[in-house]
Coordinates of C-alpha atoms in Angstrom, one line a residue:
X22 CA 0.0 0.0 0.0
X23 CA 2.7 2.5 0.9
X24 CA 5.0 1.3 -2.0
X25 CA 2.0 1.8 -4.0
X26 CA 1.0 5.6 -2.5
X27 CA 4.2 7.0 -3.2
X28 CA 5.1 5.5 -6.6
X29 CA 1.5 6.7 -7.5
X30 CA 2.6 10.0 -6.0
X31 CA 6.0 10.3 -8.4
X32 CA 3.8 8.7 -11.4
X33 CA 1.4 12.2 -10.7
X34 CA 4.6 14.4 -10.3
X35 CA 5.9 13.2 -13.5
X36 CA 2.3 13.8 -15.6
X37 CA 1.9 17.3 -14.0
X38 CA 5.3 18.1 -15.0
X39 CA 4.7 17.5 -18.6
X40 CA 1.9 19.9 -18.6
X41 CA 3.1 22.9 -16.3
X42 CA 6.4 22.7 -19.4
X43 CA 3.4 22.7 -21.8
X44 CA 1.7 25.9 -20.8
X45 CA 5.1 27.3 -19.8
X46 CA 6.0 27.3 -23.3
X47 CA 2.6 29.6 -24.3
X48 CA 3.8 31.7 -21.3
X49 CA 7.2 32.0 -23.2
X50 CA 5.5 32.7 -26.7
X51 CA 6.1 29.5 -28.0
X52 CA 3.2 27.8 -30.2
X53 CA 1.5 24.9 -28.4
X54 CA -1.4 23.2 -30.6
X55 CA -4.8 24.1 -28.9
X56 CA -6.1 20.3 -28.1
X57 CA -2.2 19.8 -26.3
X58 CA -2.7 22.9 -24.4
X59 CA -6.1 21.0 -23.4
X60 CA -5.1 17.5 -22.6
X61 CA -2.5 19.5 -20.0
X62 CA -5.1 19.3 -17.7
X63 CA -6.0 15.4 -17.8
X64 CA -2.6 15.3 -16.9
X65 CA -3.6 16.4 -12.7
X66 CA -6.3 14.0 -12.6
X67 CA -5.2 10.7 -14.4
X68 CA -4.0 8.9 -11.5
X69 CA -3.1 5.4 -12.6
X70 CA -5.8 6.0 -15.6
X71 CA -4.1 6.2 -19.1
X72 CA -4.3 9.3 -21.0
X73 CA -0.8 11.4 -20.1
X74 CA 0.0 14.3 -23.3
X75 CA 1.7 11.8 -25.5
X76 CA -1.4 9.3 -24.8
X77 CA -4.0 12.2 -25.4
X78 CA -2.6 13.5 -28.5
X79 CA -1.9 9.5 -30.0
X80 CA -5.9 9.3 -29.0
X81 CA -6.4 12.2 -30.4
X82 CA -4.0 11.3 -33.5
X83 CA -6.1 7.8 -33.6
X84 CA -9.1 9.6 -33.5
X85 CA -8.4 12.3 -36.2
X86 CA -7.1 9.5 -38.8
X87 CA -10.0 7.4 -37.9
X88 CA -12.5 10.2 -38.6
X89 CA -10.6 11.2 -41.5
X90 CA -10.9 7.7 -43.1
X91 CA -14.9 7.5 -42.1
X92 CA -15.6 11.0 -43.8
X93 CA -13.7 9.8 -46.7
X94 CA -15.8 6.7 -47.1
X95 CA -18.7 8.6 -46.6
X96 CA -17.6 11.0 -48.9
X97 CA -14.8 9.6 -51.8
X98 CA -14.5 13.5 -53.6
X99 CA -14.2 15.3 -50.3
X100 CA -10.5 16.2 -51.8
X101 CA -12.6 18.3 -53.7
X102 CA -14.9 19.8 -52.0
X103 CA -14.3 23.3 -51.0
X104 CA -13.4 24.6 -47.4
X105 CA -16.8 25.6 -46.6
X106 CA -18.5 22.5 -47.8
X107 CA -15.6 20.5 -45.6
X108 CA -15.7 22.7 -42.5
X109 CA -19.6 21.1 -42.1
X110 CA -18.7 17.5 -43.5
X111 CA -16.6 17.5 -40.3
X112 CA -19.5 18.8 -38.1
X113 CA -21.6 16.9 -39.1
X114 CA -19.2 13.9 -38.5
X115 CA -18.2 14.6 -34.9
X116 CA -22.0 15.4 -34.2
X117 CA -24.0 13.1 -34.9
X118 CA -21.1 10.3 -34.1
X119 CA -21.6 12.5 -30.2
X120 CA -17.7 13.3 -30.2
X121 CA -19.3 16.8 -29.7
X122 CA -21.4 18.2 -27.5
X123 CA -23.0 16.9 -24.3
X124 CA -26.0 14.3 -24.1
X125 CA -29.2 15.6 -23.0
X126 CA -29.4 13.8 -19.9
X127 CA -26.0 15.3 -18.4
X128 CA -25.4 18.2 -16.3
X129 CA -23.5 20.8 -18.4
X130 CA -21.3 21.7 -15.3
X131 CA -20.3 18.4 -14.7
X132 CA -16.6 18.6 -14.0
X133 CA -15.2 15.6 -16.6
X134 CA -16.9 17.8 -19.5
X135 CA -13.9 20.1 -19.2
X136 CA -11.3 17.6 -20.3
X137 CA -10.4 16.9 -23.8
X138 CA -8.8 13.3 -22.7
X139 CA -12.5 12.4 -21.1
X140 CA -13.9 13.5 -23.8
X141 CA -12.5 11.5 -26.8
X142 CA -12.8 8.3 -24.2
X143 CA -16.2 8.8 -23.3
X144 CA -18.7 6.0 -25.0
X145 CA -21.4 9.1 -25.3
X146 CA -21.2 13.4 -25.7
X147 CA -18.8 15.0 -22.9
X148 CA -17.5 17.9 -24.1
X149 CA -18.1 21.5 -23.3
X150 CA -18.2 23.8 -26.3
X151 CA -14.8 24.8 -25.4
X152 CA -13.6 21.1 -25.9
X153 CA -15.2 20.5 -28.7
X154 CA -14.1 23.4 -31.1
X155 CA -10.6 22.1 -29.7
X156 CA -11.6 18.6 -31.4
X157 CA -13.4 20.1 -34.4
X158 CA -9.8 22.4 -34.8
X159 CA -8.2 19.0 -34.4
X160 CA -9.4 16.7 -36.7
X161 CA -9.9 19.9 -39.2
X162 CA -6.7 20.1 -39.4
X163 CA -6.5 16.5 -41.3
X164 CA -8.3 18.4 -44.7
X165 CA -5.6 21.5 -44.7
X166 CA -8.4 23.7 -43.1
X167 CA -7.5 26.2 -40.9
X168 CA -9.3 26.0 -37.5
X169 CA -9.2 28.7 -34.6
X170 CA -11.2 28.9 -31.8
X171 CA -13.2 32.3 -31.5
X172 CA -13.2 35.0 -28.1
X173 CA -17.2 35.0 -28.4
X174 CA -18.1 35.8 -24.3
X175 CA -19.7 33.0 -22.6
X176 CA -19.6 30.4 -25.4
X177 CA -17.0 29.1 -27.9
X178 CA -17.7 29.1 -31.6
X179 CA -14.9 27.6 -34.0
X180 CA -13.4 30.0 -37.0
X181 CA -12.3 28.6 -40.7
X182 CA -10.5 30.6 -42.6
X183 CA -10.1 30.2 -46.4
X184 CA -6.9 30.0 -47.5
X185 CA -4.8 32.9 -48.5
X186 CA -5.9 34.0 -51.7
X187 CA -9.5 32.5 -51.9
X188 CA -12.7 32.4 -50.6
X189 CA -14.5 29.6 -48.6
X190 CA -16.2 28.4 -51.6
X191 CA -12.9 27.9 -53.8
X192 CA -12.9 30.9 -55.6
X193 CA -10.2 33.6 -56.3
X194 CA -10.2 36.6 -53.7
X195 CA -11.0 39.7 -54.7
X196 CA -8.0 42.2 -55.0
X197 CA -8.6 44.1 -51.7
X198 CA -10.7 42.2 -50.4
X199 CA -10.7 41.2 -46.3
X200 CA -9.9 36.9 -45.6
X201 CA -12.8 35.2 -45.8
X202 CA -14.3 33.2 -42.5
X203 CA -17.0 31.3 -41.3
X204 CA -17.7 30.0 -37.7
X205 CA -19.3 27.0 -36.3
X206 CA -20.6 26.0 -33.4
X207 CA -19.4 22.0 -33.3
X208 CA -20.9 21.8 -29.7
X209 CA -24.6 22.9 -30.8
X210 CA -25.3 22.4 -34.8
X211 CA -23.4 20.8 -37.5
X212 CA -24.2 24.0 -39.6
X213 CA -22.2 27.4 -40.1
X214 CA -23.5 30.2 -37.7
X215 CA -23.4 33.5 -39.7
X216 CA -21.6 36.7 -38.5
X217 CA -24.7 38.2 -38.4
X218 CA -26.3 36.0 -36.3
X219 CA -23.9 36.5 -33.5
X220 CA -23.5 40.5 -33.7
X221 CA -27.3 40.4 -33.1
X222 CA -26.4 38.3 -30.2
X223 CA -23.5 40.9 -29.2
X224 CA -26.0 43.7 -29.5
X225 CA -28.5 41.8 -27.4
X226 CA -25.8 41.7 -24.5
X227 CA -24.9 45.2 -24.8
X228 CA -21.4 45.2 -26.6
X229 CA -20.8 48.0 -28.7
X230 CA -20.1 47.9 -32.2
X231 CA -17.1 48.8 -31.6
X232 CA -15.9 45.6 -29.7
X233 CA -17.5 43.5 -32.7
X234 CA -14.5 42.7 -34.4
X235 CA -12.8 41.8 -31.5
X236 CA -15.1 39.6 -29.8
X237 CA -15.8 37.7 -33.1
X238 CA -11.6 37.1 -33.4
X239 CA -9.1 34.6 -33.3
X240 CA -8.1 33.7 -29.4
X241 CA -5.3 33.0 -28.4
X242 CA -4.3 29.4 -27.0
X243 CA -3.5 30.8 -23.6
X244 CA -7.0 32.7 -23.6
X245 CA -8.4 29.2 -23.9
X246 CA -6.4 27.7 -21.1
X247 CA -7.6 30.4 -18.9
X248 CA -11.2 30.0 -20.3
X249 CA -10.8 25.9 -19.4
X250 CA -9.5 27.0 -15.7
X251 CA -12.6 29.2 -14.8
X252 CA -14.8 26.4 -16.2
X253 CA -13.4 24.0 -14.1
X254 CA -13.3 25.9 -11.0
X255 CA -17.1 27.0 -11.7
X256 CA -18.0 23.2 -12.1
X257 CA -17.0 22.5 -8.7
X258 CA -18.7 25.4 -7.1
X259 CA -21.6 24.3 -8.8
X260 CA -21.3 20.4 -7.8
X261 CA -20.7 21.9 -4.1
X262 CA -24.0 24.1 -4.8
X263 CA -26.0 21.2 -5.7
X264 CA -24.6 17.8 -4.1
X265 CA -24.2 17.1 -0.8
X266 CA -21.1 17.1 0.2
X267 CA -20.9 13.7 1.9
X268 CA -18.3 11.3 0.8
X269 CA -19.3 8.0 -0.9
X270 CA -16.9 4.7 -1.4
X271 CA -16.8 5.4 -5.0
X272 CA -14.1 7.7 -6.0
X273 CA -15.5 10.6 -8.7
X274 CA -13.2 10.8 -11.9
X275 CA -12.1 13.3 -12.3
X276 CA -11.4 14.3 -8.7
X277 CA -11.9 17.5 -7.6
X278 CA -8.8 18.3 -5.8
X279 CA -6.7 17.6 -8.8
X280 CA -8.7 19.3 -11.1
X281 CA -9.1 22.4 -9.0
X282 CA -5.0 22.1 -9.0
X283 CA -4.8 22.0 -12.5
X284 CA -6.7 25.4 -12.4
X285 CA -4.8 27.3 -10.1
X286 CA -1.1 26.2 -11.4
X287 CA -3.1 27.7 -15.4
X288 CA -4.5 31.1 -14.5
X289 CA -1.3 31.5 -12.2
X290 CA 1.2 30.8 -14.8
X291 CA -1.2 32.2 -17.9
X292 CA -2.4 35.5 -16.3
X293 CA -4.8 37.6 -18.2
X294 CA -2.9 40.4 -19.0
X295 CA -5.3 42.9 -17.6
X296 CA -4.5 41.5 -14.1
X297 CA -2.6 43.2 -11.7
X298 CA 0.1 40.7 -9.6
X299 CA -1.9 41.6 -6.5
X300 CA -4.9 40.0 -8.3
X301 CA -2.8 36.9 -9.8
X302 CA -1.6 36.2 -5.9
X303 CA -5.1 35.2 -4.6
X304 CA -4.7 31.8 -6.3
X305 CA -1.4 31.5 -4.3
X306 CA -3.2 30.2 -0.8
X307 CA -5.2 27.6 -2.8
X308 CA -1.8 26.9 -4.5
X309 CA -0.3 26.1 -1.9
X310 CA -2.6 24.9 0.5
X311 CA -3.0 21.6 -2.5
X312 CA 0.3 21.2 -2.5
X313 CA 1.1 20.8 1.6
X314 CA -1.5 18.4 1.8
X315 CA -1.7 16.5 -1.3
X316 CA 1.1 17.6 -3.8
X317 CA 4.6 17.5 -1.9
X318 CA 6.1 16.2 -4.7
X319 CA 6.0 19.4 -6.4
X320 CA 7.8 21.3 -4.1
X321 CA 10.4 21.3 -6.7
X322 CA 8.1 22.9 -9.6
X323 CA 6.6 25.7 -7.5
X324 CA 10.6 26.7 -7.2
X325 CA 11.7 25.9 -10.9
X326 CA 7.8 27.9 -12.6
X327 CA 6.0 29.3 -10.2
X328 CA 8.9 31.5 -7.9
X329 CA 10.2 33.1 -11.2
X330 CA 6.8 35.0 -12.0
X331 CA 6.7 36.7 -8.6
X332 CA 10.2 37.7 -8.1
X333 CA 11.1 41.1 -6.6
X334 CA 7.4 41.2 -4.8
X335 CA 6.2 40.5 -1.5
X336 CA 4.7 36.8 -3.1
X337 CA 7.9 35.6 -3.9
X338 CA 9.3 36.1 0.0
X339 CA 6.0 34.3 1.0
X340 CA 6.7 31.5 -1.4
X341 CA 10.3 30.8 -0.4
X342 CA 9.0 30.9 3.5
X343 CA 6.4 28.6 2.5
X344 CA 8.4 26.1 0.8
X345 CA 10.9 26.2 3.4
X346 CA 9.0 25.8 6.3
X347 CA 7.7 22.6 4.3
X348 CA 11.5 21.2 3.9
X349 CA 12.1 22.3 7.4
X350 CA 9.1 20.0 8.7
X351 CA 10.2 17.2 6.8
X352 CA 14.1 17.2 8.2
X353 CA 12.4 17.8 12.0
X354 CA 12.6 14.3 13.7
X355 CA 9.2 13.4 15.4
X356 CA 8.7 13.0 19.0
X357 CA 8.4 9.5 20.1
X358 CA 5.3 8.9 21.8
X359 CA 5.1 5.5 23.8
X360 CA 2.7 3.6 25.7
X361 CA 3.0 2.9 29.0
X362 CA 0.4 1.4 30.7
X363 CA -1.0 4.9 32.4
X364 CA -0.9 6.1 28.9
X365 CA -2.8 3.1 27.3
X366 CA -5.8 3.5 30.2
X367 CA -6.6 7.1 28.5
X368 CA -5.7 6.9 25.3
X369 CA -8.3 4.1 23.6
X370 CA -7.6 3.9 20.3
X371 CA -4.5 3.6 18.3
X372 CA -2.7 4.5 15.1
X373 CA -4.6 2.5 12.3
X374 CA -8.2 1.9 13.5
X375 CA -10.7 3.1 11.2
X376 CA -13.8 4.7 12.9
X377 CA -16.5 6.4 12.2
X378 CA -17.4 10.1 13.5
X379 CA -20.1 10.2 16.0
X380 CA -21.9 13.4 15.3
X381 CA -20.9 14.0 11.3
X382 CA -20.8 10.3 10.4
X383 CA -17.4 10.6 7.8
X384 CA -14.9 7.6 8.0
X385 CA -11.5 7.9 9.1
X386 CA -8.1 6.8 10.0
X387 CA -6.0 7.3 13.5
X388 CA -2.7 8.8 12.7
X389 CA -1.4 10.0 16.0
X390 CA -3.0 11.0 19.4
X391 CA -2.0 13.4 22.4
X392 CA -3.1 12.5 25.7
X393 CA -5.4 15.7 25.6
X394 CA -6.3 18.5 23.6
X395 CA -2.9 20.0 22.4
X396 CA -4.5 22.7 20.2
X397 CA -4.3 26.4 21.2
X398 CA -6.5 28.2 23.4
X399 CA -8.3 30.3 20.2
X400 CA -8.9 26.8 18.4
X401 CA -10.1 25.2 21.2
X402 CA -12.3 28.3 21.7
X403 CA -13.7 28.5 18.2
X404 CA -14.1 24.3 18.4
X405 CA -15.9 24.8 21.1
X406 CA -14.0 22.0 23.0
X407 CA -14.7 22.7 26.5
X408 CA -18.2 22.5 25.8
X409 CA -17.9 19.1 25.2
X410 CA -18.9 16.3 27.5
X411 CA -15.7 15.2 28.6
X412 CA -14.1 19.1 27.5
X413 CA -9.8 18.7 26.8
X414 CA -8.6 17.1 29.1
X415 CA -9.6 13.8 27.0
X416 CA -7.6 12.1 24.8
X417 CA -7.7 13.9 20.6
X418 CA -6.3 12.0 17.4
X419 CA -4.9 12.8 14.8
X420 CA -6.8 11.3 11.9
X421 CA -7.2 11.1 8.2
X422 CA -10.4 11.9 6.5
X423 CA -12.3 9.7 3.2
X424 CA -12.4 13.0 1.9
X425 CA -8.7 13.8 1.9
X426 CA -9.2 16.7 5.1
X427 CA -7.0 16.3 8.3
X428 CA -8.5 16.2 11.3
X429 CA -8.7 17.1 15.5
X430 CA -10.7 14.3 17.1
X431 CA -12.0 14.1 20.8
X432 CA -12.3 10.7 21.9
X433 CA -15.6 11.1 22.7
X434 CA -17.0 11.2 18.9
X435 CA -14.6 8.0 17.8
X436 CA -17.0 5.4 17.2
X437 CA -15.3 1.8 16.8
X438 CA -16.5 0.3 13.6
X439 CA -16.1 -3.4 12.3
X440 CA -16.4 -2.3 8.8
X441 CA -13.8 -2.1 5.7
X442 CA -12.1 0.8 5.1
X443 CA -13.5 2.7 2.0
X444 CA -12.0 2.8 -1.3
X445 CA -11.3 6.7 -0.7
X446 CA -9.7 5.7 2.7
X447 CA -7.6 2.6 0.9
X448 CA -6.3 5.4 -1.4
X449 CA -5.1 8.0 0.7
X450 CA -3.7 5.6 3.4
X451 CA 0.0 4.7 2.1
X452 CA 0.9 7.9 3.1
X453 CA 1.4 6.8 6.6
X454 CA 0.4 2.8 6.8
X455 CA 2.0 -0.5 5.0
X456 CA -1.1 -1.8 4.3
X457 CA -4.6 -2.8 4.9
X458 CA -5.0 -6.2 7.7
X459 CA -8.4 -7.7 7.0
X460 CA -8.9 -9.8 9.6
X461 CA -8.1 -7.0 12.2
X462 CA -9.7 -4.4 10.1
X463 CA -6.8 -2.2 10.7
X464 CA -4.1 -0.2 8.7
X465 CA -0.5 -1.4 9.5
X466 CA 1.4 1.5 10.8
X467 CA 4.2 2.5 8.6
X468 CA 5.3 5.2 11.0
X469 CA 6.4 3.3 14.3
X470 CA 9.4 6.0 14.7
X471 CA 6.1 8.4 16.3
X472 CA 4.1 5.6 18.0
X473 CA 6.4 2.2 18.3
X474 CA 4.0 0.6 20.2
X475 CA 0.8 1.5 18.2

């Protein structure tokens, strides 16, 4: 189990490394295909699941050359069709064969519509129009069209743009004449959605004419990135919003924590460049809060991508203090608690007992104990802990939570249970045991230099 945790853990470090290099390269100026930039954010929730970049874009390559081939069939003189007729053969394609779009029956907020990787593995539609103008782009591609995805507030339309000389329809460009284009909406229709069409939408929300051209433009990759980051962060508000948030034994896919991550490390190194550094440095606390209590391996990638950005500010002395207290902890030997037999009258429990929370009902692990409440006086005030039947001087563990929190127990809500440990326990639990004993229905302690006699 341990051996397992931590070679999970490196497995992680490795796929979120391939992605921060991904969007550090946009933050460089360097061009990074649209559906890459994408699949950078499968790479924080993938776990042991396949689907890293390389993966995602051989899907993706599998996925374009298979399409390719079908519209072919389907259509043997495509090679002579003309860009516009193309553009909607590949619609129509990705459509009605529900590589685009979302099914009927989903919740358009639900957090795996936001990845591309998800997406081209899903069995029905699962894509967010952002996604899917990054697949339509994709596979586009494969019949020399050129694909962009379009700054259109609150939804994403796809642009084609005839090529250099022409119009959509094959014919010679009038001298002076502005590039033809043509949008679609792959997520929606498998048909072209005029210019006109969407100004009168523009109009209806207020944007002056003005702003037309601009809002009916090319965007940028990193505009997208950002774009993929806010929709992720506003499907989890709106799961919290709706769902209880009570844990079950079934993992969700994608997990939150790790997609919320992804998030943070995008609009952090891909700042809108309207934002002040102030206003990038709110993320920092979520930042860093992740990575303390899930992500230590990637100590080393806050130093090496995220230190740089805020160098010479008040952030960057935060970071390093952050970071170091973090090394500091881990080079700290731990004070060796033992159990002698006054000891063992008080304290009940011990260091791998899973239990079940008296008043809230979540599942747990022990990972330490102090005799009695250690906390500080404003903690124990704001706990309310001497309101408590047996108040602090009773025995409080440390424990670990199904739903990844750390916790401060009193004795007096550890309820004994004679049940398996969950599958969201059994993955979070190498961290600190050797493995799951079935017959005791405890967690083998893999940190006997705390509590040797636990």
């Amino acid at each position: 189990m341990s051996a397992g945790y931590y070679s999970d853990a490196v497995l992680g470090a490795l796929h979120r490394t391939m992605a921060i290099k991904e969007w550090v390269k946009l933050k460089d100026g360097q061009s990074v295909p649209l559906e890459r930039a994408l699949a950078s954010f499968d790479q924080f929730v993938l776990h042991e699941r396949e689907g890293d970049i390389e993966e995602v874009s051989t899907m993706r390559e599998t996925v374009g050359r298979f399409v390719a081939q079908s519209i072919r069939l389907e259509h043997p003189d495509i090679a002579d069709a003309t860009p516009r007729q193309k553009a909607r053969l590949v619609a129509i394609y990705l459509y009605r064969h529900k590589l685009t779009g979302i099914e009927a029956s989903t919740e358009y907020r639900n957090l795996q519509n936001n990845f591309i990787g998800l997406a081209l593995n899903s069995d029905g539609r699962a894509a967010l129009p952002l996604i899917s103008v990054g697949i339509f782009c994709s596979v586009a591609k494969r019949f020399n069209l050129v694909a962009r995805p379009c700054t259109f507030p609150f939804h994403v339309y796809a642009i084609v743009m005839a090529p250099h000389g022409q119009t959509l329809d094959a014919r010679p460009l009038k001298v002076d004449s502005p590039p033809e284009m043509m949008y679609m909406d792959p997520f929606r229709t498998e048909d072209e959605v005029f210019r006109s069409d969407l100004e009168a939408q523009l109009r209806t929300m207020g944007v002056p004419p003005g702003n037309h051209d601009m809002l009916l433009g090319v965007s940028s990759t990193a505009e997208m990135v950002r774009r993929t980051a806010r929709n992720i962060i506003e499907s989890i508000q709106n799961t919290r919003n709706i769902h209880d948030l009570g844990v079950s034994n079934d993992p969700p896919y994608p997990e939150s924590d790790g997609a919320l991550y992804s998030a943070l490390w995008a609009l952090l190194l891909l700042p809108d460049d309207s934002e002040t550094l102030s206003q990038r440095a709110r993320y920092l606390p979520y930042l860093m809060d992740h990575l303390e209590k899930q992500f230590l391996f990637d100590v080393q990638l806050i130093e090496m991508y995220m230190l740089p950005s805020f160098a010479g500010s008040q952030y960057f002395v935060q970071l390093c203090d952050a970071l170091h207290a973090m090394r500091l902890g881990d080079s700290v030997p731990k004070q060796v608690k033992r159990r002698t037999p006054e000891i063992s009258k008080s304290v009940q429990f011990e260091v791998g007992q899973v239990f079940r929370h008296k008043r809230y009902n979540y599942q747990g692990v022990i990972t330490g104990w102090d005799v009695e409440c250690a906390a500080g006086e404003t903690w124990m005030s704001q706990m309310g802990v001497d309101r408590l039947s047996r108040g602090r001087h009773q025995s409080f563990y440390h424990v670990l939570v199904e739903d990844k929190s750390v916790r401060y127990v009193a004795e007096e809500n550890i309820v004994d249970t004679d049940i398996d440990a969950g599958v969201n326990l059994m993955r979070l639990a190498g961290r600190h045991f050797k493995r799951w004993d079935r017959p005791s229905k405890t967690y083998i302690s893999n940190i006997k230099d705390e509590y040797p006699d636990d």
